[in-house]
CSV table of C-alpha atoms in Angstrom, one decimal:
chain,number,residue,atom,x,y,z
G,1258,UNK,CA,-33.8,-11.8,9.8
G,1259,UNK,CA,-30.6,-9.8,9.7
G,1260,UNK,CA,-27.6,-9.9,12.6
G,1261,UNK,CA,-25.5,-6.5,11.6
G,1262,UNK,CA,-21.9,-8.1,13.2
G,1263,UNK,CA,-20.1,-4.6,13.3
G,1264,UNK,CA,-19.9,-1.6,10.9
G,1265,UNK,CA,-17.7,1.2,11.0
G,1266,UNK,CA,-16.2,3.9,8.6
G,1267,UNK,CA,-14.6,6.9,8.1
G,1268,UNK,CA,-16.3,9.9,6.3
G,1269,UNK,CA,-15.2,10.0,2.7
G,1270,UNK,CA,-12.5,7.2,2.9
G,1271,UNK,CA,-14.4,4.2,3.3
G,1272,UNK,CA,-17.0,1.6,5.2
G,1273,UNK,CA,-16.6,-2.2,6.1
G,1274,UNK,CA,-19.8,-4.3,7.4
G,1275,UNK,CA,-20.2,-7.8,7.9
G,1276,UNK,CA,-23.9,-9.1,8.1
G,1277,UNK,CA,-25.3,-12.5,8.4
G,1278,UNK,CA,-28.8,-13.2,7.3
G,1279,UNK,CA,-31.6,-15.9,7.8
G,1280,UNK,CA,-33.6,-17.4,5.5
G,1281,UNK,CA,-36.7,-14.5,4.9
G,1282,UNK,CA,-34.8,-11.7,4.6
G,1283,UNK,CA,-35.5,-9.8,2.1
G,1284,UNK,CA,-33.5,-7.0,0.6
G,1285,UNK,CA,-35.8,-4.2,0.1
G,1286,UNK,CA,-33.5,-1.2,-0.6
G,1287,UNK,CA,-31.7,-1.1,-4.1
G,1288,UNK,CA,-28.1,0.2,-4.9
G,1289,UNK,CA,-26.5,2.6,-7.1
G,1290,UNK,CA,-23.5,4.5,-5.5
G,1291,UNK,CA,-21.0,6.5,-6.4
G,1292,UNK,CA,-18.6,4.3,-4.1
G,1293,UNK,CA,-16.7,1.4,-5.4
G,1294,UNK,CA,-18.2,-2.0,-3.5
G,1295,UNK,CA,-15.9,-5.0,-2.4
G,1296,UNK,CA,-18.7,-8.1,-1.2
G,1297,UNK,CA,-17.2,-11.3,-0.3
G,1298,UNK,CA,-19.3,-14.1,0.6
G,1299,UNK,CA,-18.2,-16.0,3.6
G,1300,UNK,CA,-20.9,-18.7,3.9
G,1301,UNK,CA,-24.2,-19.4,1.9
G,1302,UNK,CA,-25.1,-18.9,-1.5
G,1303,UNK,CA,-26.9,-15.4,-2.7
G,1304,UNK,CA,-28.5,-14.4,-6.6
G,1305,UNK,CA,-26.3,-11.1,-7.5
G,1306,UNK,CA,-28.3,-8.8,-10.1
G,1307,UNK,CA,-25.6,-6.6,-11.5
G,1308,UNK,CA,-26.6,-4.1,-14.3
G,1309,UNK,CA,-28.3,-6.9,-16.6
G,1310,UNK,CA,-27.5,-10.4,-15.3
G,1311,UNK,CA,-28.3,-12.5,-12.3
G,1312,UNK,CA,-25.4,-14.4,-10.9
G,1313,UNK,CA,-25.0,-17.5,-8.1
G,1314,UNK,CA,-22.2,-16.2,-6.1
G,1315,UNK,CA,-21.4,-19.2,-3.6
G,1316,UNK,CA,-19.2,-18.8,-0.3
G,1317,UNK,CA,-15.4,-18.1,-1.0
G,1318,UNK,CA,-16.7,-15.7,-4.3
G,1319,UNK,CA,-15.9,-11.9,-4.3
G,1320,UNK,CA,-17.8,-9.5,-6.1
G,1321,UNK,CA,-16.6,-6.6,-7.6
G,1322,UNK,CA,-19.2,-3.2,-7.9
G,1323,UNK,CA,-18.0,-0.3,-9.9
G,1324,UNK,CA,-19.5,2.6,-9.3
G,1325,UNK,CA,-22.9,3.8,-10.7
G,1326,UNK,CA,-23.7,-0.4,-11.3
G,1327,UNK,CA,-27.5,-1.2,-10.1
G,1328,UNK,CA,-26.8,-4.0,-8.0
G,1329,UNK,CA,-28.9,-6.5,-5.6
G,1330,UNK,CA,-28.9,-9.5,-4.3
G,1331,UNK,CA,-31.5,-11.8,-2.8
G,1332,UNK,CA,-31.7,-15.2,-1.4
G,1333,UNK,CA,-31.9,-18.6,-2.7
G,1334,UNK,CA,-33.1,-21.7,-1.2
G,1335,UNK,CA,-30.2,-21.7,1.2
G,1336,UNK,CA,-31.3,-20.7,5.0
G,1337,UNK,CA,-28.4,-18.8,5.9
G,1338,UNK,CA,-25.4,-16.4,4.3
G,1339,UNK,CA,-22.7,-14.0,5.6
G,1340,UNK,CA,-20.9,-11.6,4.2
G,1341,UNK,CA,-18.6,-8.5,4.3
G,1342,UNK,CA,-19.1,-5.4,2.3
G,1343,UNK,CA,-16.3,-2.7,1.8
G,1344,UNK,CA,-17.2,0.8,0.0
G,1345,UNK,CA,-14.4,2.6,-1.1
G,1346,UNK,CA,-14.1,6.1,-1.9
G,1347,UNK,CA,-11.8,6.7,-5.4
G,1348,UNK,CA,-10.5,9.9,-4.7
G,1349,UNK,CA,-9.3,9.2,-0.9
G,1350,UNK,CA,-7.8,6.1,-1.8
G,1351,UNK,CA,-6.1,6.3,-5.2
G,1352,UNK,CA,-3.6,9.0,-4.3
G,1353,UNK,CA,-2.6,7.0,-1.9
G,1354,UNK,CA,-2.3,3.9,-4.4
G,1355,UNK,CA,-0.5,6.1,-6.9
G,1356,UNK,CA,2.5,6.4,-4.1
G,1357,UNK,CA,2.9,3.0,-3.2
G,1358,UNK,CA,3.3,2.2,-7.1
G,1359,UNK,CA,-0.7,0.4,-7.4
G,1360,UNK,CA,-3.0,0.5,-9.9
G,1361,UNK,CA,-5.8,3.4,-9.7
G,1362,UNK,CA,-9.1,1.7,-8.4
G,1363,UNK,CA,-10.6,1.6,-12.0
G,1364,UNK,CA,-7.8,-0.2,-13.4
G,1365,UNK,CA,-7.9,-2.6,-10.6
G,1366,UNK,CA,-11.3,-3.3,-11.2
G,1367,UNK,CA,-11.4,-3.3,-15.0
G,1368,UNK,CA,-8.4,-5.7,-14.6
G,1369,UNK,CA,-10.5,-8.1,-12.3
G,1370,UNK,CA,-13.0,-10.2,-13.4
G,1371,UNK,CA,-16.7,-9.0,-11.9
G,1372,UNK,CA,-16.3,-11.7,-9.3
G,1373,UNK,CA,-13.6,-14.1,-8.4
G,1374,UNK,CA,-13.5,-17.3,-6.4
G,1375,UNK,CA,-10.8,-17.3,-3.8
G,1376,UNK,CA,-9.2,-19.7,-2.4
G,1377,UNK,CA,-9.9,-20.7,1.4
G,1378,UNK,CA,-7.0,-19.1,2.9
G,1379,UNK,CA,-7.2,-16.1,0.9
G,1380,UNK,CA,-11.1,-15.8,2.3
G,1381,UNK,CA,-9.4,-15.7,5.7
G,1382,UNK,CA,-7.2,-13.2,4.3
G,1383,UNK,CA,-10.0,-11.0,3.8
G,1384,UNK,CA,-12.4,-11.7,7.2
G,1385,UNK,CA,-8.7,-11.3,8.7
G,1386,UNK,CA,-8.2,-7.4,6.8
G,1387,UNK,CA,-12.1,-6.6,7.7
G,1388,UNK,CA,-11.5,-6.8,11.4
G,1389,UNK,CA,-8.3,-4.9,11.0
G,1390,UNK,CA,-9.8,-2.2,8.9
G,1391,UNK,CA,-13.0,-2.3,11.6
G,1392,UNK,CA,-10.7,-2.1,14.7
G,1393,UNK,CA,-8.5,1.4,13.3
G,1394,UNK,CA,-12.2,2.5,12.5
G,1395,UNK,CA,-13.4,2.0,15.7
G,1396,UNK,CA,-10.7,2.5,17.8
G,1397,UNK,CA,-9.0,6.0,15.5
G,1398,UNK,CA,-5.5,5.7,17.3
G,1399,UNK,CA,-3.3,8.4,15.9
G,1400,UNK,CA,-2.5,7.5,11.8
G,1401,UNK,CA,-5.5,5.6,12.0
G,1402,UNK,CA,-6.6,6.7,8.1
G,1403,UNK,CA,-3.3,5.7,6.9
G,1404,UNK,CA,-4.0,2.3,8.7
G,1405,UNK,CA,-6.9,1.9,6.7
G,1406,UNK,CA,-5.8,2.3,3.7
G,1407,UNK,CA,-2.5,0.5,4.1
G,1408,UNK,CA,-5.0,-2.7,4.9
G,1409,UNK,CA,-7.3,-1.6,1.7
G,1410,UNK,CA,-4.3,-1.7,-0.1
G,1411,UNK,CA,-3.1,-5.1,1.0
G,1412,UNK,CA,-6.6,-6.6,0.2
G,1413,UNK,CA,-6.7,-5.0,-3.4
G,1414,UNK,CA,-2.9,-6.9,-4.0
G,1415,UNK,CA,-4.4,-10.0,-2.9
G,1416,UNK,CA,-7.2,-9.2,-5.4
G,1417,UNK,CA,-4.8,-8.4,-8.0
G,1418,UNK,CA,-3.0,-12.1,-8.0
G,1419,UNK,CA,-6.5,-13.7,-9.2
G,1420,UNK,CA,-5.8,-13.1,-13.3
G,1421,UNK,CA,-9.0,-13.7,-15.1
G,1422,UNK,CA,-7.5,-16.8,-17.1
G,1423,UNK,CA,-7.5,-18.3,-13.8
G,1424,UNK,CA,-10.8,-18.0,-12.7
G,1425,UNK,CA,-13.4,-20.5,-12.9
G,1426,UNK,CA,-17.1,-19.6,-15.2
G,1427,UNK,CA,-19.0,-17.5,-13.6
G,1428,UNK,CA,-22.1,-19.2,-12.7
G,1429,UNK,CA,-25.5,-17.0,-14.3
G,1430,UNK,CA,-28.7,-17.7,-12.7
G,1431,UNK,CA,-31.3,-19.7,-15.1
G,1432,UNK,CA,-34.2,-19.9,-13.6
G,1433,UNK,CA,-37.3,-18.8,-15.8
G,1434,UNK,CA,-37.7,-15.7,-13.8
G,1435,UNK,CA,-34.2,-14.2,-13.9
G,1436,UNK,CA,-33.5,-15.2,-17.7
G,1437,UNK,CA,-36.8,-13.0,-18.2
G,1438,UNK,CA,-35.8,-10.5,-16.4
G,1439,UNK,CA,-32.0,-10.2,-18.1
G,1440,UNK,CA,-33.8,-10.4,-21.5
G,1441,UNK,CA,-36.0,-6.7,-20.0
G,1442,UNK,CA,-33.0,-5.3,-18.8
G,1443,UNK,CA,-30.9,-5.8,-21.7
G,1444,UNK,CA,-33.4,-4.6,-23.5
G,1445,UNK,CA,-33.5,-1.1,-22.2
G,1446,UNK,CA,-29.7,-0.9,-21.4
G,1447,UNK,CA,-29.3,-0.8,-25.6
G,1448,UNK,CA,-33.2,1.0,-26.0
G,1449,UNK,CA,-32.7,3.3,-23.2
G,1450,UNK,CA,-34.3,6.0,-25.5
G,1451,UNK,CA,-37.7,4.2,-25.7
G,1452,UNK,CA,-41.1,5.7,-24.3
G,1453,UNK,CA,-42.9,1.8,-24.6
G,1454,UNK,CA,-45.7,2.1,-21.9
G,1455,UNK,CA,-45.8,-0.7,-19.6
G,1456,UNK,CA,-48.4,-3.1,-21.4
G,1457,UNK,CA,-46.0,-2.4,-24.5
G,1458,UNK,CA,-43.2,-3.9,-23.2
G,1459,UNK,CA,-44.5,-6.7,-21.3
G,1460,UNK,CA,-46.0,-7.6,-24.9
G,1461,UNK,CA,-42.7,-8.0,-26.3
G,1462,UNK,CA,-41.4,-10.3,-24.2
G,1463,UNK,CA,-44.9,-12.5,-24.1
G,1464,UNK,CA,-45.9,-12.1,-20.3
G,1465,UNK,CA,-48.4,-9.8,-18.8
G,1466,UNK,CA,-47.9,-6.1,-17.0
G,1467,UNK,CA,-48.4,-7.4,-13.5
G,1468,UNK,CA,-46.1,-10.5,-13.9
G,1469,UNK,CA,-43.2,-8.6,-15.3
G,1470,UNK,CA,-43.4,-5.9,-12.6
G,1471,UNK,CA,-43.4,-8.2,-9.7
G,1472,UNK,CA,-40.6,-10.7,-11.0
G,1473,UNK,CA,-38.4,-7.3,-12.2
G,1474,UNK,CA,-38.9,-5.9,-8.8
G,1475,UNK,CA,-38.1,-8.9,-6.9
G,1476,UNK,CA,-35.0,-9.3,-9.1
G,1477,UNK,CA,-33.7,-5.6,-9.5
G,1478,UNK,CA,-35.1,-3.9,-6.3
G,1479,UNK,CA,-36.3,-1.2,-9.2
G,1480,UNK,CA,-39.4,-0.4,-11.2
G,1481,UNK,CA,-39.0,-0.8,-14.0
G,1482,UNK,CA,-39.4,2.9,-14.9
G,1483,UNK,CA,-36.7,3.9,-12.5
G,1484,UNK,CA,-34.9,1.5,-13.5
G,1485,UNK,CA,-34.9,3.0,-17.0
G,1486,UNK,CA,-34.3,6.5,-15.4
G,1487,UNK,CA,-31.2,4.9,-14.3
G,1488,UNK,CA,-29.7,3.5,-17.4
G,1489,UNK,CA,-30.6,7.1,-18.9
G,1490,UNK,CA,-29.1,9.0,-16.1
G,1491,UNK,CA,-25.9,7.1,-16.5
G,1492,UNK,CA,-26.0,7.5,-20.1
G,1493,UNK,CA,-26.8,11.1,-19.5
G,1494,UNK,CA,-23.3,11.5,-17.4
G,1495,UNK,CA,-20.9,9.9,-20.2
G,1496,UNK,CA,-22.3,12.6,-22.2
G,1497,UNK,CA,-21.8,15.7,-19.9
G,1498,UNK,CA,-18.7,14.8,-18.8
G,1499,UNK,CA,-17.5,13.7,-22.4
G,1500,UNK,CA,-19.7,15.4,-25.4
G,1501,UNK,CA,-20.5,18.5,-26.5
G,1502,UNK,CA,-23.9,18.5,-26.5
G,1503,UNK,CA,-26.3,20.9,-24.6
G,1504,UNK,CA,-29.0,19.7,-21.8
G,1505,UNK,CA,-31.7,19.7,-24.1
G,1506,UNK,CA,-30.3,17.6,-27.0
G,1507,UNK,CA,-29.2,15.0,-23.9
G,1508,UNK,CA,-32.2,15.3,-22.9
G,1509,UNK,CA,-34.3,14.4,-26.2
G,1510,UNK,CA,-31.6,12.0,-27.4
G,1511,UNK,CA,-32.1,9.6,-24.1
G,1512,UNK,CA,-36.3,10.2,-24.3
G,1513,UNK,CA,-37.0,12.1,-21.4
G,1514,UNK,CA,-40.2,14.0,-22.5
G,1515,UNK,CA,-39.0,17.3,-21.4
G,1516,UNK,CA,-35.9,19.0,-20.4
G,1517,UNK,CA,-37.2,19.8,-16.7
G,1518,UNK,CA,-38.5,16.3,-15.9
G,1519,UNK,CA,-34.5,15.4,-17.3
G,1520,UNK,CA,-32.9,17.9,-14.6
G,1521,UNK,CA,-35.9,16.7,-11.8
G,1522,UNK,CA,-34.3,12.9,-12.6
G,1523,UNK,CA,-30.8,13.3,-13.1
G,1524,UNK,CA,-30.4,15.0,-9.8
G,1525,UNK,CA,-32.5,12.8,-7.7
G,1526,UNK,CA,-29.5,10.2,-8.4
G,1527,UNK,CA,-26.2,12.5,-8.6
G,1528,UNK,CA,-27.6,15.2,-5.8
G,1529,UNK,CA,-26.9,17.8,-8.6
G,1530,UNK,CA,-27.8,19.3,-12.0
G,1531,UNK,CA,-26.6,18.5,-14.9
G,1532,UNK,CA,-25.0,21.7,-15.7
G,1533,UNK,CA,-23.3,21.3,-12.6
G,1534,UNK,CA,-22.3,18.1,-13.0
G,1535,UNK,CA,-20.4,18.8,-16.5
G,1536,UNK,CA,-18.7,21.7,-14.7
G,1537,UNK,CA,-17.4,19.7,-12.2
G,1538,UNK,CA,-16.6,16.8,-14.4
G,1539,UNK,CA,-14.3,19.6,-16.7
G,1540,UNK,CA,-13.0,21.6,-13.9
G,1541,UNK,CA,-9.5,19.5,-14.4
């Protein structure tokens, strides 16, 4: 069972939610955004897949999302969490950073550790800056959007005095299942390239077809073949933006088996071509 609290955002700045869910729930829908994703967990424990790895994120723990990360989380044996989610749009908000002398939203989270245990008045901190940023939302009093990102602002500061050497080990999940599944997904992160069938795979890690596509579903959110489609779509935009080479040697070099089923998948996640995507990406 889910209880949505409040949600409210403005169109191409940013959201805030805060959600509290009962033991059951179950997180059908899967994530890969172009947004960058603040979750901070106010109560409860969750597993948090991120890319590759399975972590036990405990109340007080903030996770940090870049964009274009397959994320999930699902329950563990605890009945109940809460939490509050902020998506942040880069290019609304880091003009606005550059002015008040802050660090670009990549740098603050490559700075950051992926997720970092704050302290209990520092979680009150944030549930505080989450109403705020809900109420200017809600409410749109004249300035509102600079409101919002004035609080956005305050709550990446607060982020920024955690230093990694300060921060506890993050805790990975080992339970049989999710140490299988970061062995798979590790696996096609570096062989993103391969064109293993199914039965293939599940072969090389020892377990059968139907076991490994129920446990990497439950963990992911993804098939596994979309979940490949991902890696190689991510791979595919490094290379656009960045290389020299043309559409079809991108296409053969991540092992999509023809250039048109490449173009169908690449813009079923990034709403464009790939053509159009390196334009845009070199326009500046």
């Amino acid at each position: 069972m889910e209880n949505l609290i409040y949600r409210q955002y403005v169109e191409g700045l940013a959201e805030v939610e805060r959600v509290t869910r009962e033991q059951g729930y179950s997180m059908s829908s899967r994530h890969f955004h172009d947004t960058y994703e603040l979750y901070c967990l106010l109560e409860g424990e969750v597993y948090y897949f991120i890319d590759k790895e399975t972590y036990l994120v405990k109340a007080g723990d903030v996770v940090l999302v870049r964009p274009g990360q397959i994320h999930k989380t699902s329950m563990t044996k605890s009945s109940r969490h809460s939490r509050i989610l902020f998506q942040i749009r880069e290019e609304a908000l880091d003009p606005f950073l550059e002015k008040n002398d802050f660090y670009p939203l990549k740098e603050v989270y490559d700075r950051n550790d992926q997720i970092i245990r704050l302290s209990t008045e520092d979680v009150a901190k944030v549930e505080g800056l989450a109403l705020q940023v809900r109420d200017e939302m809600r409410d749109r009093k004249r300035k509102y959007e600079l409101m919002v990102k004035t609080k956005l602002l305050e709550l990446l500061v607060l982020l920024a005095r955690y230093q990694k050497h300060m921060l506890p080990e993050k805790e990975i999940a080992l339970t049989p299942k999710h140490q299988k599944v970061h062995e798979v997904a590790d696996y096609l992160q570096t062989h993103f390239d391969t064109r293993e069938q199914l039965e293939e795979l599940a072969g090389r890690f020892y377990v059968s077809k139907s076991y490994l596509c129920r446990i990497f579903r439950e963990v992911t959110g993804l098939g596994i073949s979309e979940y490949t489609n991902i890696v190689r779509v991510r791979k595919a935009q490094n290379l656009l933006a960045n290389g020299d080479y043309s559409v079809t040697e991108i296409a053969g070099m991540l092992g999509f088996e023809s250039i048109t089923y490449f173009e169908r998948v690449f813009k079923k996640y990034t709403a464009c071509t790939p053509l159009k995507y390196r334009k845009e990406k070199r326009r500046y």
